[in-house]
Amino acid sequence: MVARCLHLAARNGTGADDELIASGFVEETFYFEAMSRLLGLPFVQSIDAKLISDSPHLDTQLIEPSTVRLVLAASEPLTIIAPRADQCERLLMMLAERPHMRPRFAIASPTAIRKAVWQAGAKRRTEEAVRLLFEGRTDYSARFVLTGAQGLLIGAFASGLFSALLMAPGRTLLCLHALVSFLYFFSLGLRGLAVLWRVTARRPKPLPDEDGHLPVYTVMVALYRETGVAGQLIASLKRLNWPKSRLDVKIVCEEGDDETIEAIRNAGPGPEVEIVVVPKVGPQTKPKALDYALAGARGTYTAIFDAEDQPHPDQLREAYYHFQSAKPDVACLQAPLIITNADRGWLPSLFAMEYGAFFRAILPLLSMMRMPMPLGGTSNHFKTDILKRCGAWDPYNVTEDADLGMRLYRLGYRAEVIKRHTLEDAPTRIGVWRKQRTRWFKGWMQTWLVLMRKPMTLLGDFGPKAFVVFHLMIGGMLISALAHPLIFVFFLTPLLPYIGVPPPESPIIHNALLALDSISIVGNYGLFLALGSLSLIKHEKRLVGRRWMAFPLYWMLISYAAWRAVIELWLKPHFWNKTPHEATRVMRSAVNQPADATPASDFSNSSK
């Protein structure tokens, strides 16, 4: 084992002690207890955080825990150290030359130091997570739903519309019909391009056989009331093909969620896993939890997963090599999400088609066009330094992923896509799906309102092409969802006279709008089915079967969730509607073997 650890240390650019501990061959506590005996210094099992003076500089000990000083009332300060093996000889010489300094030092494990530092700086770190973006970049924060100018414009528009309906209802409805129809029609553009592009999609590139010295990679997973998937999560993280000594896994839990914390501990996490407990201060949202934990991210790169995720084992390696070959302005990579339970009913079947279209057609198209990308909430891979520099996640935005994707682009960075997937299960109950989708729509509305506070500034930041794509992507998504029932009403109303005796003539504008509405409805449904079909592989299509025929009902549910989001944005804009998860029926062939998530192959026979 020692020889193997020496070999791994040479390959990974680490120390033999790092590999011994990461492999689980030696427990960290026992290792540093033995080191304390070697150095003749006392060993401290746990550190009282109240004896540590907090300061921003203290957070360096979350990244590389080596030294922390305790302020004692009755004696001189005590310095707790976690020395590396190559430092022992120098320490022994120093203590031999200055024996009077022995009472000033003690040994503790890096884990004990990190735990104490998390506790000592918890209040400051939480306040920073809540306030940093709002105070540093107020225009980018969703803490306020509307600015004064936006509220004035919306109020003026609503008042004007109401007055127009009272004075000239016929003409007003006709103008409203024309406006909604044109907006709905133009929202088809991006999907149409995605259908054309999807036909030429390529398979993923093979990964190098030799890695060399890999950097530390941070993986963060935010959990809340997730006891049911704790075991599955730890098993999925253990399958990641990355040296354990270079892996920094942070399971981010909420204070008071003792059941989830205990479930994670009982699942047997390795030495690379650290549980970070987020204090109950400010909005209790996933982005706030991630912002809090980001202070301790040790990796050059940071990946975000959800509790129920089963990422492809090689996903981190693909992301790393993609970053190495990409241009410097590429700050984020998005992996595709694949729904594994499409055979559990019409709702997850349509969800699977929707995810296929979004993650394997629309996002790759945006990446190819070098356009702003609304990220998915999981399987994002970031350059850690850029993520911190851009303000990380907005704790007040309930779809923090889309908001961050737009902000990265606005600040001069881009997102691209990778191929190796993450497996997820879709909600099977309408109530659970509705709450999740309502939160998504609410967050997209927040994102649109935040970006449109200063439209001309946004146009300058984005450029004309990206500005249009942003409105087609976020605005088009919102309009198509909210207007869907109205388009049906507008479409059916002109047809009512034809049930009886047809009128002698029909105004040209009504016929034109009827034609436009027909194209919009047929186009939206057709493009949805085309994108879903082109994006799913054979195995997924077998799971979906004929359930795709329920898509008109699915779209009506989407519209219902969008209108609920409008109401919720007004009444409780920052409320986070938690989506419960259950353990996935694991698709072993998809998890354990490489998959390209393209229509060209099945999970079971795809290759790197």
Coordinates of C-alpha atoms in Angstrom, one line a residue:
M1 CA 0.0 0.0 0.0
V2 CA 2.8 2.4 0.9
A3 CA 4.5 1.7 -2.5
R4 CA 1.2 2.3 -4.3
C5 CA 0.7 5.6 -2.4
L6 CA 4.2 6.7 -3.4
H7 CA 3.4 5.9 -7.0
L8 CA 0.1 7.9 -6.8
A9 CA 1.9 10.8 -5.1
A10 CA 4.4 11.0 -8.0
R11 CA 1.6 10.8 -10.6
N12 CA -0.7 13.3 -8.9
G13 CA 1.9 15.8 -7.7
T14 CA 0.9 15.2 -4.1
G15 CA 2.6 13.9 -1.0
A16 CA 2.6 10.3 0.2
D17 CA 0.7 11.3 3.3
D18 CA -2.0 12.9 1.1
E19 CA -2.4 9.6 -0.7
L20 CA -2.4 7.5 2.4
I21 CA -5.2 9.5 3.9
A22 CA -7.2 9.9 0.7
S23 CA -7.1 6.1 0.0
G24 CA -8.6 5.4 3.5
F25 CA -5.6 3.2 4.4
V26 CA -4.8 5.5 7.2
E27 CA -7.4 7.6 9.1
E28 CA -6.5 11.3 9.2
T29 CA -6.9 11.5 13.0
F30 CA -4.6 8.6 13.7
Y31 CA -2.0 10.0 11.2
F32 CA -1.7 13.4 12.9
E33 CA -1.9 11.8 16.4
A34 CA 1.2 9.7 15.4
M35 CA 2.8 12.9 14.1
S36 CA 2.2 14.6 17.5
R37 CA 4.0 11.8 19.2
L38 CA 6.9 12.0 16.8
L39 CA 7.2 15.8 17.4
G40 CA 6.6 15.5 21.1
L41 CA 3.7 17.9 21.0
P42 CA 0.1 17.5 22.4
F43 CA -2.6 16.4 20.1
V44 CA -5.9 18.2 20.0
Q45 CA -8.9 16.2 18.9
S46 CA -11.3 19.1 18.5
I47 CA -10.8 22.9 18.7
D48 CA -13.0 25.3 20.5
A49 CA -14.0 27.8 17.8
K50 CA -14.8 30.5 20.5
L51 CA -11.1 30.8 21.1
I52 CA -10.4 31.8 17.5
S53 CA -10.5 35.5 16.5
D54 CA -12.4 35.9 13.2
S55 CA -11.2 37.9 10.3
P56 CA -11.5 37.6 6.5
H57 CA -7.9 36.2 6.4
L58 CA -9.1 33.3 8.5
D59 CA -10.8 31.8 5.4
T60 CA -7.3 30.9 4.0
Q61 CA -7.4 28.0 6.5
L62 CA -10.5 26.6 4.8
I63 CA -8.5 26.3 1.6
E64 CA -5.2 25.0 3.1
P65 CA -5.6 24.3 6.8
S66 CA -2.3 24.4 8.5
T67 CA -2.2 26.9 11.3
V68 CA -4.8 28.5 13.6
R69 CA -4.1 30.5 16.8
L70 CA -6.2 30.2 20.0
V71 CA -6.4 33.2 22.3
L72 CA -6.4 31.9 25.9
A73 CA -7.3 34.0 28.8
A74 CA -5.0 32.6 31.4
S75 CA -1.9 31.9 29.3
E76 CA 0.0 32.8 26.1
P77 CA -1.8 32.1 22.7
L78 CA -1.7 28.5 21.6
T79 CA -0.8 27.8 17.9
I80 CA -2.5 24.7 16.5
I81 CA -0.7 23.3 13.5
A82 CA -1.3 20.5 11.0
P83 CA 2.2 20.0 9.5
R84 CA 3.0 18.0 6.3
A85 CA 5.4 15.1 6.4
D86 CA 8.1 17.1 4.6
Q87 CA 7.9 19.8 7.4
C88 CA 8.6 17.4 10.3
E89 CA 12.4 17.5 10.1
R90 CA 12.5 21.3 10.2
L91 CA 10.0 21.4 13.1
L92 CA 12.1 18.9 15.1
M93 CA 15.2 21.0 14.6
M94 CA 13.3 24.2 15.6
L95 CA 11.9 22.6 18.8
A96 CA 15.3 21.2 19.7
E97 CA 16.9 24.6 19.4
R98 CA 14.0 26.4 21.2
P99 CA 12.6 23.9 23.7
H100 CA 10.8 26.8 25.6
M101 CA 8.4 27.1 22.6
R102 CA 7.0 23.6 23.0
P103 CA 4.1 24.8 25.3
R104 CA 3.0 27.2 22.6
F105 CA 2.3 24.5 20.0
A106 CA -0.1 21.6 19.5
I107 CA -1.1 19.3 16.7
A108 CA -4.5 18.8 15.1
S109 CA -5.8 17.3 11.9
P110 CA -6.7 19.6 8.9
T111 CA -10.3 18.5 9.3
A112 CA -10.4 19.7 12.9
I113 CA -8.9 23.0 11.9
R114 CA -11.4 23.5 9.0
K115 CA -14.3 22.6 11.3
A116 CA -13.3 25.2 13.9
V117 CA -12.7 27.9 11.2
W118 CA -16.1 27.3 9.7
Q119 CA -17.7 27.8 13.1
A120 CA -15.5 30.8 14.0
G121 CA -16.4 32.8 10.9
A122 CA -19.9 31.5 10.4
K123 CA -21.7 34.8 11.1
R124 CA -19.4 36.9 8.9
R125 CA -19.5 34.4 6.1
T126 CA -23.3 34.2 6.1
E127 CA -23.6 37.9 6.0
E128 CA -21.2 38.1 3.1
A129 CA -23.2 35.4 1.2
V130 CA -26.4 37.3 1.7
R131 CA -25.1 40.9 1.1
L132 CA -22.1 40.6 -1.2
L133 CA -23.8 40.7 -4.6
F134 CA -26.4 43.2 -3.5
E135 CA -23.9 45.6 -2.0
G136 CA -21.1 45.1 -4.6
R137 CA -23.3 44.9 -7.7
T138 CA -26.7 46.2 -6.8
D139 CA -27.9 46.3 -10.4
Y140 CA -27.3 42.5 -10.7
S141 CA -29.2 41.5 -7.5
A142 CA -32.8 40.3 -7.4
R143 CA -33.3 41.4 -3.8
F144 CA -35.7 44.1 -5.2
V145 CA -38.2 42.7 -7.7
L146 CA -38.8 46.0 -9.5
T147 CA -36.9 49.3 -9.6
G148 CA -38.9 52.5 -9.4
A149 CA -38.7 53.1 -13.1
Q150 CA -39.8 49.5 -13.9
G151 CA -42.7 49.8 -11.5
L152 CA -43.7 53.1 -13.1
L153 CA -43.6 51.7 -16.6
I154 CA -45.6 48.6 -15.7
G155 CA -48.2 50.7 -13.8
A156 CA -48.5 53.1 -16.7
F157 CA -48.9 50.2 -19.2
A158 CA -51.6 48.5 -17.1
S159 CA -53.5 51.7 -16.6
G160 CA -53.3 52.6 -20.3
L161 CA -54.5 49.1 -21.3
F162 CA -57.4 49.2 -18.8
S163 CA -58.5 52.6 -20.1
A164 CA -58.2 51.5 -23.7
L165 CA -60.3 48.4 -23.0
L166 CA -63.0 50.7 -21.5
M167 CA -63.0 53.2 -24.3
A168 CA -62.4 51.0 -27.4
P169 CA -62.5 47.3 -26.4
G170 CA -62.7 46.0 -30.0
R171 CA -59.7 47.8 -31.3
T172 CA -57.7 47.3 -28.1
L173 CA -58.3 43.5 -28.2
L174 CA -57.3 43.4 -31.8
C175 CA -54.0 45.3 -31.1
L176 CA -53.4 43.0 -28.1
H177 CA -54.1 40.0 -30.3
A178 CA -51.6 41.2 -32.9
L179 CA -48.9 42.0 -30.3
V180 CA -49.2 38.6 -28.6
S181 CA -49.3 36.7 -31.9
F182 CA -46.2 38.4 -33.3
L183 CA -44.2 37.9 -30.0
Y184 CA -45.3 34.2 -29.9
F185 CA -44.4 33.7 -33.5
F186 CA -40.9 35.2 -33.1
S187 CA -40.2 33.0 -30.1
L188 CA -40.1 30.1 -32.5
G189 CA -36.9 31.4 -34.1
L190 CA -34.3 29.9 -31.7
R191 CA -36.0 26.5 -31.6
G192 CA -36.1 26.4 -35.4
L193 CA -32.4 27.0 -35.6
A194 CA -31.8 24.3 -33.0
V195 CA -33.7 21.8 -35.1
L196 CA -31.5 22.6 -38.1
W197 CA -28.3 22.5 -36.0
R198 CA -29.2 19.3 -34.2
V199 CA -29.0 17.2 -37.3
T200 CA -25.2 17.9 -37.5
A201 CA -24.4 17.3 -33.8
R202 CA -21.2 15.3 -33.2
R203 CA -20.1 12.6 -30.9
P204 CA -17.8 13.5 -27.9
K205 CA -14.0 13.4 -28.3
P206 CA -12.0 10.6 -26.6
L207 CA -10.2 11.5 -23.4
P208 CA -6.4 11.2 -23.0
D209 CA -5.2 8.0 -21.3
E210 CA -2.6 9.8 -19.2
D211 CA -3.7 12.7 -17.0
G212 CA -0.4 14.0 -15.5
H213 CA -0.7 16.3 -12.5
L214 CA -4.4 17.1 -12.1
P215 CA -5.5 20.2 -10.2
V216 CA -7.8 20.1 -7.1
Y217 CA -11.4 19.9 -8.2
T218 CA -14.2 21.1 -5.9
V219 CA -17.6 19.4 -6.1
M220 CA -20.5 21.1 -4.2
V221 CA -23.9 19.6 -3.6
A222 CA -26.5 21.5 -1.6
L223 CA -28.9 19.3 0.3
Y224 CA -32.1 20.1 2.4
R225 CA -34.3 17.3 3.7
E226 CA -32.7 14.7 1.4
T227 CA -32.4 11.6 3.6
G228 CA -33.8 9.4 1.0
V229 CA -31.0 10.0 -1.6
A230 CA -28.0 10.4 0.7
G231 CA -26.7 6.9 0.1
Q232 CA -27.2 7.2 -3.7
L233 CA -25.4 10.6 -3.7
I234 CA -22.4 9.3 -1.9
A235 CA -22.2 6.3 -4.2
S236 CA -22.4 8.5 -7.3
L237 CA -19.7 10.8 -6.0
K238 CA -17.4 7.8 -5.3
R239 CA -17.7 6.8 -8.9
L240 CA -16.1 10.1 -10.2
N241 CA -13.0 9.3 -12.1
W242 CA -10.7 11.8 -10.4
P243 CA -7.9 11.2 -7.9
K244 CA -9.3 11.2 -4.4
S245 CA -6.4 13.2 -3.1
R246 CA -7.2 16.0 -5.6
L247 CA -11.0 16.0 -4.9
D248 CA -12.7 18.4 -2.6
V249 CA -16.3 17.4 -2.1
K250 CA -18.5 19.7 -0.1
I251 CA -22.0 18.5 1.0
V252 CA -23.7 21.7 1.9
C253 CA -26.5 21.3 4.5
E254 CA -28.8 23.7 6.3
E255 CA -28.5 24.2 10.1
G256 CA -31.1 22.2 11.9
D257 CA -31.4 19.5 9.1
D258 CA -29.8 16.9 11.4
E259 CA -31.5 14.0 9.7
T260 CA -29.9 14.7 6.4
I261 CA -26.5 15.3 8.0
E262 CA -26.7 12.0 9.9
A263 CA -27.8 10.2 6.7
I264 CA -24.7 11.5 4.8
R265 CA -22.4 10.4 7.7
N266 CA -24.0 7.0 7.7
A267 CA -23.6 6.6 4.0
G268 CA -19.8 6.2 4.5
P269 CA -18.3 9.3 2.8
G270 CA -14.6 9.2 2.0
P271 CA -11.9 11.5 3.4
E272 CA -12.4 13.8 0.4
V273 CA -16.0 14.7 1.6
E274 CA -16.7 17.6 4.0
I275 CA -20.1 18.5 5.4
V276 CA -20.6 22.3 5.5
V277 CA -23.4 23.5 7.7
V278 CA -25.0 26.8 6.6
P279 CA -26.4 29.0 9.4
K280 CA -30.1 30.0 9.2
V281 CA -29.6 33.7 8.3
G282 CA -31.2 35.5 5.3
P283 CA -33.1 33.7 2.6
Q284 CA -33.0 29.9 2.9
T285 CA -32.1 29.2 -0.7
K286 CA -29.8 27.0 -2.6
P287 CA -27.7 29.9 -4.0
K288 CA -27.1 31.3 -0.6
A289 CA -25.9 27.9 0.6
L290 CA -23.6 27.6 -2.3
D291 CA -22.2 31.1 -1.8
Y292 CA -21.5 30.3 1.8
A293 CA -19.7 27.1 1.0
L294 CA -17.7 28.7 -1.9
A295 CA -15.5 30.4 0.7
G296 CA -13.9 27.0 1.4
A297 CA -13.6 25.8 -2.2
R298 CA -10.1 24.5 -2.6
G299 CA -10.3 23.6 -6.3
T300 CA -9.1 25.4 -9.4
Y301 CA -12.5 24.3 -10.8
T302 CA -15.8 23.9 -9.1
A303 CA -18.7 21.6 -10.1
I304 CA -22.3 21.8 -8.9
F305 CA -24.6 18.8 -8.6
D306 CA -28.0 18.2 -7.2
A307 CA -28.8 15.7 -4.5
E308 CA -30.4 13.1 -6.8
D309 CA -27.8 13.5 -9.6
Q310 CA -25.7 10.6 -10.9
P311 CA -22.9 12.2 -13.0
H312 CA -21.0 10.3 -15.6
P313 CA -17.7 9.1 -14.0
D314 CA -15.6 10.9 -16.6
Q315 CA -17.5 14.2 -16.5
L316 CA -14.9 16.0 -14.4
R317 CA -12.1 14.8 -16.7
E318 CA -14.0 16.0 -19.8
A319 CA -14.6 19.3 -18.3
Y320 CA -11.0 19.7 -17.3
Y321 CA -9.6 18.9 -20.7
H322 CA -12.3 21.1 -22.3
F323 CA -11.1 24.0 -20.1
Q324 CA -7.5 23.3 -21.1
S325 CA -8.2 23.6 -24.8
A326 CA -10.9 26.4 -24.6
K327 CA -10.3 30.1 -24.9
P328 CA -9.6 32.0 -21.7
D329 CA -13.0 33.7 -21.7
V330 CA -14.8 30.3 -21.3
A331 CA -15.7 30.4 -17.6
C332 CA -18.3 27.7 -17.3
L333 CA -19.2 24.3 -18.9
Q334 CA -22.7 22.7 -18.8
A335 CA -23.1 19.0 -19.0
P336 CA -26.4 17.5 -20.4
L337 CA -29.1 16.2 -18.0
I338 CA -30.8 13.0 -18.9
I339 CA -34.1 11.9 -17.4
T340 CA -34.0 8.2 -16.5
N341 CA -37.6 7.6 -15.5
A342 CA -39.4 8.5 -18.7
D343 CA -41.4 5.2 -18.5
R344 CA -43.1 6.2 -15.2
G345 CA -45.9 8.2 -16.9
W346 CA -46.7 10.9 -19.4
L347 CA -45.4 13.7 -17.1
P348 CA -41.8 12.4 -16.9
S349 CA -41.9 11.4 -20.6
L350 CA -42.6 14.9 -21.7
F351 CA -40.1 16.2 -19.1
A352 CA -37.5 13.9 -20.8
M353 CA -38.3 15.3 -24.2
E354 CA -38.1 18.9 -22.9
Y355 CA -34.7 18.2 -21.2
G356 CA -33.4 16.6 -24.3
A357 CA -34.3 19.6 -26.5
F358 CA -32.9 22.1 -24.0
F359 CA -29.6 20.4 -23.0
R360 CA -28.7 18.6 -26.2
A361 CA -30.0 21.0 -28.8
I362 CA -30.7 24.6 -27.6
L363 CA -27.7 25.0 -25.3
P364 CA -25.2 23.5 -27.7
L365 CA -26.5 25.9 -30.4
L366 CA -26.0 28.9 -28.1
S367 CA -22.5 27.6 -27.3
M368 CA -21.7 27.3 -30.9
M369 CA -23.0 30.8 -31.6
R370 CA -21.0 32.2 -28.6
M371 CA -24.3 33.5 -27.1
P372 CA -25.4 34.0 -23.5
M373 CA -26.5 30.7 -22.0
P374 CA -29.1 30.2 -19.2
L375 CA -27.4 27.4 -17.3
G376 CA -29.2 24.4 -15.8
G377 CA -29.2 24.2 -12.0
T378 CA -26.8 21.3 -11.9
S379 CA -23.8 19.8 -13.6
N380 CA -22.2 23.3 -14.1
H381 CA -18.4 23.4 -14.1
F382 CA -16.8 26.7 -13.3
K383 CA -13.3 28.3 -13.1
T384 CA -13.4 29.0 -9.4
D385 CA -11.5 32.3 -9.5
I386 CA -13.8 33.7 -12.1
L387 CA -16.9 32.5 -10.3
K388 CA -15.9 34.3 -7.2
R389 CA -14.9 37.4 -9.1
C390 CA -18.3 37.6 -10.8
G391 CA -20.2 37.6 -7.5
A392 CA -21.1 33.9 -7.6
W393 CA -24.8 33.1 -7.2
D394 CA -27.6 35.6 -6.4
P395 CA -29.1 34.4 -3.1
Y396 CA -32.4 36.2 -3.9
N397 CA -32.9 34.6 -7.4
V398 CA -34.8 31.3 -7.3
T399 CA -33.3 30.2 -10.6
E400 CA -29.8 31.3 -9.8
D401 CA -28.4 29.2 -12.6
A402 CA -30.0 31.2 -15.5
D403 CA -29.1 34.4 -13.8
L404 CA -25.5 33.5 -13.4
G405 CA -25.2 32.4 -17.0
M406 CA -26.4 35.8 -18.2
R407 CA -24.2 37.6 -15.7
L408 CA -21.1 35.8 -16.8
Y409 CA -21.7 36.8 -20.4
R410 CA -22.4 40.4 -19.4
L411 CA -19.1 40.5 -17.7
G412 CA -17.2 39.2 -20.7
Y413 CA -17.2 35.5 -20.1
R414 CA -18.9 32.6 -21.9
A415 CA -20.3 29.2 -21.2
E416 CA -19.9 26.1 -23.4
V417 CA -21.2 22.5 -23.3
I418 CA -19.7 19.1 -22.7
K419 CA -21.1 15.7 -23.7
R420 CA -20.8 13.4 -20.7
H421 CA -24.1 13.5 -18.9
T422 CA -25.7 13.5 -15.5
L423 CA -28.7 11.2 -14.8
E424 CA -31.8 12.6 -13.0
D425 CA -35.3 11.5 -12.3
A426 CA -38.2 13.8 -13.3
P427 CA -41.2 14.5 -10.9
T428 CA -43.9 11.9 -11.4
R429 CA -46.6 13.8 -9.5
I430 CA -48.3 16.9 -10.9
G431 CA -48.2 18.7 -7.6
V432 CA -44.4 18.3 -7.2
W433 CA -43.9 19.2 -10.9
R434 CA -46.1 22.3 -10.6
K435 CA -44.2 23.7 -7.6
Q436 CA -40.8 23.1 -9.3
R437 CA -41.9 24.7 -12.5
T438 CA -43.5 27.7 -10.8
R439 CA -40.2 28.4 -9.1
W440 CA -38.3 28.1 -12.4
F441 CA -40.7 30.6 -14.1
K442 CA -40.5 33.0 -11.1
G443 CA -36.7 32.9 -11.3
W444 CA -36.7 33.5 -15.1
M445 CA -39.0 36.5 -14.5
Q446 CA -36.6 37.8 -11.8
T447 CA -33.7 37.3 -14.2
W448 CA -35.4 39.2 -17.1
L449 CA -36.4 42.1 -14.8
V450 CA -32.9 42.4 -13.3
L451 CA -31.2 42.5 -16.7
M452 CA -33.8 44.9 -18.1
R453 CA -33.4 47.5 -15.4
K454 CA -31.2 49.5 -17.8
P455 CA -31.9 48.2 -21.3
M456 CA -29.4 50.4 -23.1
T457 CA -26.7 49.4 -20.7
L458 CA -27.5 45.7 -21.3
L459 CA -27.5 46.3 -25.1
G460 CA -24.0 47.8 -24.8
D461 CA -22.8 44.9 -22.6
F462 CA -24.3 42.1 -24.7
G463 CA -24.2 43.6 -28.2
P464 CA -27.2 43.6 -30.6
K465 CA -27.0 39.9 -31.5
A466 CA -26.8 38.6 -27.9
F467 CA -29.4 41.1 -26.8
V468 CA -31.9 39.6 -29.3
V469 CA -31.0 36.1 -28.4
F470 CA -31.5 36.9 -24.7
H471 CA -35.0 38.1 -25.4
L472 CA -35.8 35.1 -27.6
M473 CA -34.4 32.7 -25.0
I474 CA -35.7 34.1 -21.7
G475 CA -38.5 36.5 -22.9
G476 CA -39.6 34.0 -25.6
M477 CA -39.8 31.3 -23.0
L478 CA -42.0 33.4 -20.7
I479 CA -44.2 34.7 -23.5
S480 CA -44.8 31.3 -25.1
A481 CA -45.8 29.9 -21.7
L482 CA -48.0 32.8 -20.6
A483 CA -49.6 33.4 -24.0
H484 CA -50.3 29.8 -24.8
P485 CA -54.0 29.8 -23.7
L486 CA -54.5 33.2 -25.2
I487 CA -53.2 32.0 -28.6
F488 CA -55.7 29.2 -28.5
V489 CA -58.5 31.7 -27.7
F490 CA -57.4 34.0 -30.5
F491 CA -57.1 31.0 -32.8
L492 CA -60.6 29.6 -32.1
T493 CA -62.5 32.9 -31.9
P494 CA -62.4 33.7 -35.6
L495 CA -63.5 30.1 -36.4
L496 CA -66.8 30.4 -34.5
P497 CA -68.7 32.1 -37.3
Y498 CA -67.8 29.3 -39.6
I499 CA -69.7 26.8 -37.5
G500 CA -72.9 28.5 -38.8
V501 CA -73.3 30.4 -42.1
P502 CA -69.9 31.9 -43.1
P503 CA -69.9 35.7 -43.2
P504 CA -69.8 37.2 -46.7
E505 CA -66.4 38.6 -46.1
S506 CA -63.8 38.7 -43.4
P507 CA -61.4 41.5 -42.7
I508 CA -57.9 40.8 -44.0
I509 CA -56.3 41.5 -40.6
H510 CA -58.4 38.8 -38.9
N511 CA -57.4 36.3 -41.6
A512 CA -53.8 37.3 -41.3
L513 CA -53.8 36.9 -37.5
L514 CA -55.6 33.5 -37.9
A515 CA -52.9 32.3 -40.2
L516 CA -50.2 33.6 -37.9
D517 CA -51.8 31.9 -34.9
S518 CA -52.1 28.7 -36.8
I519 CA -48.4 28.8 -37.8
S520 CA -47.5 29.6 -34.1
I521 CA -49.4 26.7 -32.7
V522 CA -48.4 24.2 -35.3
G523 CA -44.8 25.5 -35.2
N524 CA -44.4 25.4 -31.5
Y525 CA -45.8 21.9 -31.2
G526 CA -43.9 20.7 -34.2
L527 CA -40.6 22.1 -33.1
F528 CA -41.1 20.7 -29.5
L529 CA -41.7 17.2 -30.9
A530 CA -38.9 17.6 -33.5
L531 CA -36.3 18.8 -31.0
G532 CA -37.3 16.1 -28.4
S533 CA -37.2 13.3 -31.0
L534 CA -33.9 14.4 -32.5
S535 CA -32.3 14.7 -29.1
L536 CA -33.3 11.4 -27.5
I537 CA -31.4 8.2 -28.1
K538 CA -33.1 5.0 -29.0
H539 CA -33.3 3.8 -25.4
E540 CA -35.0 7.0 -24.3
K541 CA -37.5 6.9 -27.1
R542 CA -38.5 3.4 -26.0
L543 CA -39.1 4.7 -22.5
V544 CA -41.2 7.6 -23.8
G545 CA -43.2 5.4 -26.1
R546 CA -46.4 7.1 -27.3
R547 CA -46.7 9.3 -24.2
W548 CA -45.5 12.2 -26.3
M549 CA -49.1 12.6 -27.5
A550 CA -49.9 14.2 -24.2
F551 CA -47.8 17.3 -25.0
P552 CA -50.8 19.7 -25.5
L553 CA -51.8 19.0 -21.9
Y554 CA -48.2 19.3 -20.8
W555 CA -48.0 22.8 -22.4
M556 CA -51.2 23.8 -20.7
L557 CA -49.7 22.8 -17.4
I558 CA -46.6 24.8 -18.2
S559 CA -48.8 27.9 -18.8
Y560 CA -50.6 27.3 -15.6
A561 CA -47.3 27.2 -13.7
A562 CA -46.2 30.4 -15.5
W563 CA -49.3 32.3 -14.4
R564 CA -48.8 31.0 -10.8
A565 CA -45.3 32.3 -11.0
V566 CA -46.6 35.8 -11.8
I567 CA -48.7 35.7 -8.7
E568 CA -45.9 34.3 -6.6
L569 CA -43.5 36.9 -7.8
W570 CA -45.8 39.6 -6.4
L571 CA -46.7 37.9 -3.1
K572 CA -43.5 36.0 -2.1
P573 CA -40.7 36.7 -4.7
H574 CA -37.8 35.0 -2.8
F575 CA -39.7 31.9 -1.5
W576 CA -37.9 28.7 -2.5
N577 CA -40.3 25.9 -3.2
K578 CA -38.4 22.7 -2.3
T579 CA -38.6 19.8 -4.8
P580 CA -38.6 16.4 -2.9
H581 CA -36.4 13.6 -4.4
E582 CA -36.4 9.9 -4.2
A583 CA -33.7 7.4 -4.9
T584 CA -33.3 6.8 -8.6
R585 CA -33.8 3.4 -10.3
V586 CA -30.1 3.4 -11.4
M587 CA -29.4 2.8 -15.1
R588 CA -26.2 0.9 -14.6
S589 CA -25.2 0.9 -18.2
A590 CA -25.6 4.7 -18.4
V591 CA -23.8 5.4 -15.1
N592 CA -20.8 3.0 -15.4
Q593 CA -20.1 3.3 -19.1
P594 CA -19.3 6.4 -21.1
A595 CA -22.2 7.8 -23.0
D596 CA -22.4 10.6 -25.6
A597 CA -26.0 11.5 -25.1
T598 CA -26.5 11.8 -28.9
P599 CA -29.1 10.2 -31.1
A600 CA -26.4 8.1 -32.8
S601 CA -26.1 5.5 -30.1
D602 CA -27.6 3.8 -27.1
F603 CA -26.4 4.2 -23.5
S604 CA -25.3 0.6 -23.5
N605 CA -23.0 0.7 -26.5
S606 CA -21.7 4.3 -26.6
S607 CA -18.1 5.0 -26.3
K608 CA -15.7 7.8 -25.3

